[in-house]
Amino acid sequence: MEMILLLVRQNVLMALYLLIGYLLFRRKLISVQGSAELGKILLYVIMPMAIVNSYLREFSAEILSGFLFSLLAAATALLLSMAVSALFFRKNPVRQFGAAFSNAGFIGIPLVQAVLGAEAVFYIASFIAFLNILQWTYGVFLMTRNREAISSKKILTNPIVISFAVGLLLFFLPVELPSVLTSLTSTLSQMSGPMAMMVLGTYLAQIRLSELFTSAQSYLCCLVRLILIPVLTILLLTLAPESLVLPRMAILLAAAAPVGSNIAIFAQLYGQSYTEAVKDVCLSTVLSIATLPLMVWIAEGFW
């Protein structure tokens, strides 16, 4: 129950950050270009720093065991979500992409950091890295139906994948960063929650609120992304040992996050329905304020 209350409190805070972004855009204090540039700061600086910061810890066999479990659990959970989304949205690439890939970076990192502690980001870093690789392979194929459109260069130069690799090196090698660098990564990682939600608030401000709640397909996408996939993930994670409670809960929060904001970028990039993608991102983000605590409550009942 304590974790649920913490999650509710964090969701209220994130809703307020969302509102700030919404109002800034509506009052023309942030433009479309400005919101895109804030998104780049988040993607290329703040999220990578949060991932690297989570790996700045002393190596131990217990932590290694949790990390190896998180690798397996992340890969399995993502394959599960891809299979479920394909069953529901085979003829709609935008929603198949949206239902399959959660906003584990923008939403998952701040939530896990606030509710489970900064050290728990360590356990979802693999989820986020796998998710980014799958978006640039399977996701690109969904959008284009062309295998030649998949670019290995974009995978290898992805800031999340790079930060994951750097974090692994820092964890396994006996290297201690100077205090000024550890302070830098720690401070920047704490900006992930407010910045992510303000950016999403600017996305929300770009569509009419009356249109947000009128699409039956958007509701179906949210049902699959926010309820069905997380419940199946909970059942999957019941197979894990009880001692792995922290990595198990971290993976669940990543898997139960709303539709990833990257879907809007991919839809625009590959000539799909950008406005529908933005609706799914915004609606699922709003609804996740209620569904995320619900999923944690269900998980605590099973585990």
Short mmCIF file of C-alpha atoms in Angstrom, two decimals:
data_model
loop_
_atom_site.label_atom_id
_atom_site.label_comp_id
_atom_site.label_asym_id
_atom_site.label_seq_id
_atom_site.Cartn_x
_atom_site.Cartn_y
_atom_site.Cartn_z
CA MET A 1 0.00 0.00 0.00
CA GLU A 2 2.87 2.37 0.76
CA MET A 3 4.20 1.94 -2.78
CA ILE A 4 0.76 2.64 -4.25
CA LEU A 5 0.49 5.87 -2.24
CA LEU A 6 3.95 6.92 -3.41
CA LEU A 7 2.95 6.18 -7.00
CA VAL A 8 -0.30 8.16 -6.66
CA ARG A 9 1.64 11.10 -5.23
CA GLN A 10 4.17 10.92 -8.06
CA ASN A 11 1.39 10.72 -10.65
CA VAL A 12 -0.22 13.84 -9.20
CA LEU A 13 3.13 15.64 -9.47
CA MET A 14 3.58 14.45 -13.05
CA ALA A 15 0.07 15.61 -13.92
CA LEU A 16 1.00 19.06 -12.61
CA TYR A 17 4.17 19.07 -14.73
CA LEU A 18 1.99 18.07 -17.70
CA LEU A 19 -0.32 21.01 -16.96
CA ILE A 20 2.64 23.41 -16.85
CA GLY A 21 3.77 22.28 -20.31
CA TYR A 22 0.21 22.55 -21.58
CA LEU A 23 -0.23 26.10 -20.28
CA LEU A 24 3.17 27.25 -21.53
CA PHE A 25 2.29 26.13 -25.05
CA ARG A 26 -1.25 27.52 -24.93
CA ARG A 27 0.04 30.91 -23.81
CA LYS A 28 2.57 30.80 -26.69
CA LEU A 29 5.56 30.82 -24.32
CA ILE A 30 6.77 27.63 -26.02
CA SER A 31 6.41 27.01 -29.76
CA VAL A 32 6.18 23.76 -31.70
CA GLN A 33 9.89 24.09 -32.47
CA GLY A 34 10.64 24.85 -28.82
CA SER A 35 8.84 21.74 -27.61
CA ALA A 36 10.76 19.65 -30.14
CA GLU A 37 14.05 21.11 -28.90
CA LEU A 38 13.12 20.37 -25.27
CA GLY A 39 12.41 16.81 -26.38
CA LYS A 40 15.90 16.60 -27.87
CA ILE A 41 17.48 17.78 -24.61
CA LEU A 42 15.52 15.09 -22.81
CA LEU A 43 16.47 12.37 -25.30
CA TYR A 44 20.12 13.27 -25.86
CA VAL A 45 21.15 14.53 -22.41
CA ILE A 46 18.81 13.93 -19.48
CA MET A 47 17.64 10.34 -20.11
CA PRO A 48 21.16 9.08 -20.97
CA MET A 49 22.48 10.72 -17.79
CA ALA A 50 19.75 9.02 -15.74
CA ILE A 51 20.76 5.64 -17.18
CA VAL A 52 24.50 6.19 -16.65
CA ASN A 53 23.84 7.47 -13.12
CA SER A 54 21.99 4.24 -12.24
CA TYR A 55 25.12 2.20 -13.07
CA LEU A 56 27.40 4.22 -10.77
CA ARG A 57 27.28 1.67 -8.00
CA GLU A 58 29.51 -0.93 -6.45
CA PHE A 59 29.56 -4.29 -8.22
CA SER A 60 28.10 -7.24 -6.30
CA ALA A 61 26.85 -10.74 -7.11
CA GLU A 62 23.35 -9.82 -5.87
CA ILE A 63 23.11 -6.78 -8.12
CA LEU A 64 24.48 -8.79 -11.05
CA SER A 65 21.79 -11.43 -10.47
CA GLY A 66 19.09 -8.75 -10.56
CA PHE A 67 20.59 -7.24 -13.70
CA LEU A 68 20.65 -10.59 -15.54
CA PHE A 69 17.04 -11.17 -14.53
CA SER A 70 16.10 -7.69 -15.79
CA LEU A 71 17.66 -8.48 -19.17
CA LEU A 72 15.62 -11.66 -19.53
CA ALA A 73 12.43 -10.12 -18.13
CA ALA A 74 12.72 -7.03 -20.36
CA ALA A 75 13.20 -9.07 -23.53
CA THR A 76 10.32 -11.41 -22.66
CA ALA A 77 7.96 -8.58 -21.67
CA LEU A 78 8.67 -6.70 -24.90
CA LEU A 79 8.12 -9.80 -27.05
CA LEU A 80 4.84 -10.35 -25.20
CA SER A 81 3.67 -6.77 -25.83
CA MET A 82 4.61 -7.00 -29.52
CA ALA A 83 2.63 -10.23 -29.91
CA VAL A 84 -0.45 -8.84 -28.14
CA SER A 85 -0.43 -5.59 -30.13
CA ALA A 86 -0.15 -7.56 -33.38
CA LEU A 87 -3.30 -9.52 -32.47
CA PHE A 88 -5.34 -6.33 -32.02
CA PHE A 89 -3.88 -3.90 -34.57
CA ARG A 90 -2.38 -5.93 -37.40
CA LYS A 91 -3.92 -3.61 -40.02
CA ASN A 92 -3.05 -0.39 -38.20
CA PRO A 93 0.75 0.11 -37.96
CA VAL A 94 0.53 3.27 -35.85
CA ARG A 95 -1.53 1.66 -33.12
CA GLN A 96 0.35 -1.62 -33.36
CA PHE A 97 3.54 0.34 -32.70
CA GLY A 98 1.91 2.42 -29.94
CA ALA A 99 0.43 -0.55 -28.08
CA ALA A 100 3.66 -2.54 -28.34
CA PHE A 101 6.10 0.09 -27.08
CA SER A 102 5.55 1.92 -23.81
CA ASN A 103 6.94 5.28 -22.76
CA ALA A 104 9.47 3.50 -20.54
CA GLY A 105 12.00 6.29 -20.93
CA PHE A 106 9.94 9.47 -20.52
CA ILE A 107 7.54 8.00 -17.92
CA GLY A 108 9.25 4.85 -16.65
CA ILE A 109 12.55 6.41 -15.55
CA PRO A 110 11.03 9.22 -13.45
CA LEU A 111 8.43 6.90 -11.91
CA VAL A 112 10.91 4.19 -11.01
CA GLN A 113 13.35 6.79 -9.71
CA ALA A 114 10.71 8.44 -7.50
CA VAL A 115 8.90 5.33 -6.26
CA LEU A 116 11.63 2.68 -6.08
CA GLY A 117 14.76 4.82 -5.80
CA ALA A 118 17.50 5.91 -8.21
CA GLU A 119 19.19 2.50 -7.96
CA ALA A 120 16.11 0.83 -9.50
CA VAL A 121 16.66 2.70 -12.79
CA PHE A 122 19.54 0.22 -13.16
CA TYR A 123 16.95 -2.54 -13.70
CA ILE A 124 14.89 -0.81 -16.40
CA ALA A 125 17.86 0.44 -18.42
CA SER A 126 17.97 -2.86 -20.31
CA PHE A 127 14.22 -2.58 -21.00
CA ILE A 128 14.68 0.90 -22.45
CA ALA A 129 17.71 -0.16 -24.52
CA PHE A 130 15.86 -3.17 -25.96
CA LEU A 131 12.80 -1.01 -26.60
CA ASN A 132 14.83 1.52 -28.61
CA ILE A 133 16.50 -1.21 -30.66
CA LEU A 134 13.12 -2.81 -31.41
CA GLN A 135 11.59 0.54 -32.36
CA TRP A 136 14.31 1.13 -34.95
CA THR A 137 13.99 -2.40 -36.36
CA TYR A 138 10.57 -3.96 -35.86
CA GLY A 139 8.93 -0.55 -35.48
CA VAL A 140 10.42 0.83 -38.70
CA PHE A 141 9.32 -2.32 -40.52
CA LEU A 142 5.75 -1.85 -39.23
CA MET A 143 5.70 1.69 -40.59
CA THR A 144 7.27 0.96 -43.97
CA ARG A 145 6.88 -2.81 -44.58
CA ASN A 146 10.36 -2.49 -46.04
CA ARG A 147 13.29 -4.30 -44.40
CA GLU A 148 15.77 -2.09 -46.26
CA ALA A 149 14.50 0.95 -44.32
CA ILE A 150 16.02 -0.47 -41.12
CA SER A 151 19.25 1.37 -40.31
CA SER A 152 21.91 -0.23 -38.11
CA LYS A 153 23.62 3.16 -37.88
CA LYS A 154 20.60 4.69 -36.14
CA ILE A 155 20.61 1.83 -33.62
CA LEU A 156 24.33 2.12 -32.86
CA THR A 157 24.19 5.92 -32.56
CA ASN A 158 21.02 5.96 -30.44
CA PRO A 159 21.79 7.92 -27.23
CA ILE A 160 19.91 5.42 -25.06
CA VAL A 161 21.83 2.45 -26.47
CA ILE A 162 25.12 4.34 -26.08
CA SER A 163 24.37 5.31 -22.47
CA PHE A 164 23.39 1.70 -21.72
CA ALA A 165 26.76 0.49 -23.07
CA VAL A 166 28.68 3.19 -21.15
CA GLY A 167 26.77 2.34 -17.98
CA LEU A 168 27.62 -1.35 -18.32
CA LEU A 169 31.31 -0.53 -18.71
CA LEU A 170 31.27 1.67 -15.61
CA PHE A 171 29.50 -1.05 -13.63
CA PHE A 172 31.78 -3.94 -14.59
CA LEU A 173 35.12 -2.09 -14.69
CA PRO A 174 36.86 -0.88 -11.51
CA VAL A 175 36.54 2.77 -12.53
CA GLU A 176 35.46 5.57 -10.21
CA LEU A 177 34.36 8.83 -11.80
CA PRO A 178 35.43 12.20 -10.34
CA SER A 179 32.90 13.66 -7.92
CA VAL A 180 32.08 16.53 -10.27
CA LEU A 181 30.92 14.02 -12.94
CA THR A 182 28.85 11.98 -10.50
CA SER A 183 27.20 15.21 -9.32
CA LEU A 184 26.49 16.12 -12.94
CA THR A 185 24.82 12.79 -13.77
CA SER A 186 22.86 12.80 -10.51
CA THR A 187 21.54 16.35 -10.97
CA LEU A 188 20.60 15.90 -14.63
CA SER A 189 18.88 12.56 -13.95
CA GLN A 190 16.56 14.28 -11.45
CA MET A 191 15.29 16.52 -14.25
CA SER A 192 13.84 13.60 -16.24
CA GLY A 193 10.37 13.60 -14.64
CA PRO A 194 9.53 17.32 -14.85
CA MET A 195 11.05 17.74 -18.32
CA ALA A 196 9.36 14.64 -19.78
CA MET A 197 5.90 15.60 -18.59
CA MET A 198 6.23 19.23 -19.66
CA VAL A 199 7.20 18.07 -23.15
CA LEU A 200 4.16 15.76 -23.20
CA GLY A 201 2.07 18.71 -22.01
CA THR A 202 3.10 20.67 -25.10
CA TYR A 203 2.01 17.71 -27.26
CA LEU A 204 -1.34 17.69 -25.51
CA ALA A 205 -1.78 21.42 -26.12
CA GLN A 206 -1.47 20.85 -29.88
CA ILE A 207 -4.76 18.95 -30.15
CA ARG A 208 -8.30 19.84 -29.16
CA LEU A 209 -9.29 18.30 -25.83
CA SER A 210 -12.72 17.53 -27.30
CA GLU A 211 -11.03 15.28 -29.88
CA LEU A 212 -8.93 13.48 -27.28
CA PHE A 213 -11.80 11.55 -25.73
CA THR A 214 -13.88 10.68 -28.81
CA SER A 215 -11.86 8.00 -30.64
CA ALA A 216 -12.95 4.41 -29.98
CA GLN A 217 -9.70 3.11 -31.51
CA SER A 218 -7.65 5.29 -29.16
CA TYR A 219 -9.53 3.82 -26.20
CA LEU A 220 -8.88 0.31 -27.50
CA CYS A 221 -5.19 1.11 -27.87
CA CYS A 222 -5.14 2.41 -24.28
CA LEU A 223 -6.96 -0.68 -23.03
CA VAL A 224 -4.34 -2.95 -24.60
CA ARG A 225 -1.37 -0.78 -23.58
CA LEU A 226 -2.45 0.16 -20.05
CA ILE A 227 -4.45 -2.88 -18.89
CA LEU A 228 -4.06 -6.05 -20.95
CA ILE A 229 -0.29 -5.99 -21.52
CA PRO A 230 0.56 -5.00 -17.90
CA VAL A 231 -1.74 -7.72 -16.48
CA LEU A 232 -0.11 -10.35 -18.71
CA THR A 233 3.31 -8.99 -17.66
CA ILE A 234 2.32 -9.38 -13.99
CA LEU A 235 1.39 -13.00 -14.63
CA LEU A 236 4.69 -13.53 -16.45
CA LEU A 237 6.70 -12.00 -13.60
CA THR A 238 5.06 -14.26 -11.01
CA LEU A 239 7.50 -16.90 -12.29
CA ALA A 240 10.42 -14.87 -10.88
CA PRO A 241 11.84 -15.54 -7.39
CA GLU A 242 10.37 -13.39 -4.61
CA SER A 243 13.86 -12.12 -3.77
CA LEU A 244 13.88 -10.14 -7.04
CA VAL A 245 11.06 -7.85 -5.95
CA LEU A 246 12.85 -4.59 -6.90
CA PRO A 247 13.82 -5.52 -10.49
CA ARG A 248 10.44 -7.20 -10.95
CA MET A 249 8.53 -4.05 -9.94
CA ALA A 250 10.83 -1.85 -12.05
CA ILE A 251 10.14 -3.96 -15.16
CA LEU A 252 6.40 -3.84 -14.45
CA LEU A 253 6.37 -0.03 -14.22
CA ALA A 254 8.23 0.15 -17.53
CA ALA A 255 5.84 -2.32 -19.17
CA ALA A 256 2.75 -0.56 -17.77
CA ALA A 257 3.75 2.94 -18.94
CA PRO A 258 1.55 4.70 -21.52
CA VAL A 259 2.04 4.79 -25.30
CA GLY A 260 5.57 5.91 -26.13
CA SER A 261 5.91 9.45 -27.42
CA ASN A 262 8.27 8.19 -30.14
CA ILE A 263 5.24 6.91 -32.05
CA ALA A 264 4.41 10.52 -33.02
CA ILE A 265 7.95 11.01 -34.34
CA PHE A 266 7.94 7.73 -36.27
CA ALA A 267 4.45 8.37 -37.69
CA GLN A 268 5.50 11.78 -38.97
CA LEU A 269 8.81 10.45 -40.28
CA TYR A 270 7.26 7.60 -42.29
CA GLY A 271 4.09 9.29 -43.56
CA GLN A 272 1.58 7.72 -41.15
CA SER A 273 -1.20 9.44 -39.18
CA TYR A 274 0.69 11.87 -36.91
CA THR A 275 -2.45 13.34 -35.29
CA GLU A 276 -3.81 9.91 -34.34
CA ALA A 277 -0.44 9.03 -32.84
CA VAL A 278 -0.43 12.20 -30.71
CA LYS A 279 -3.98 11.44 -29.51
CA ASP A 280 -2.95 7.94 -28.40
CA VAL A 281 0.11 9.29 -26.58
CA CYS A 282 -1.84 12.00 -24.77
CA LEU A 283 -4.93 9.93 -23.92
CA SER A 284 -2.89 7.03 -22.60
CA THR A 285 -0.70 9.40 -20.57
CA VAL A 286 -3.75 10.96 -18.93
CA LEU A 287 -5.38 7.57 -18.24
CA SER A 288 -2.13 6.09 -16.89
CA ILE A 289 -2.43 8.37 -13.86
CA ALA A 290 -5.14 5.95 -12.72
CA THR A 291 -4.01 2.68 -14.31
CA LEU A 292 -0.41 2.63 -13.04
CA PRO A 293 -1.40 2.52 -9.34
CA LEU A 294 -4.03 -0.09 -10.27
CA MET A 295 -1.40 -2.32 -11.88
CA VAL A 296 0.87 -2.03 -8.83
CA TRP A 297 -2.08 -2.95 -6.59
CA ILE A 298 -2.83 -6.02 -8.73
CA ALA A 299 0.86 -6.98 -8.75
CA GLU A 300 1.11 -6.75 -4.96
CA GLY A 301 -1.91 -9.07 -4.74
CA PHE A 302 -0.24 -11.67 -6.98
CA TRP A 303 3.31 -11.36 -5.61
#
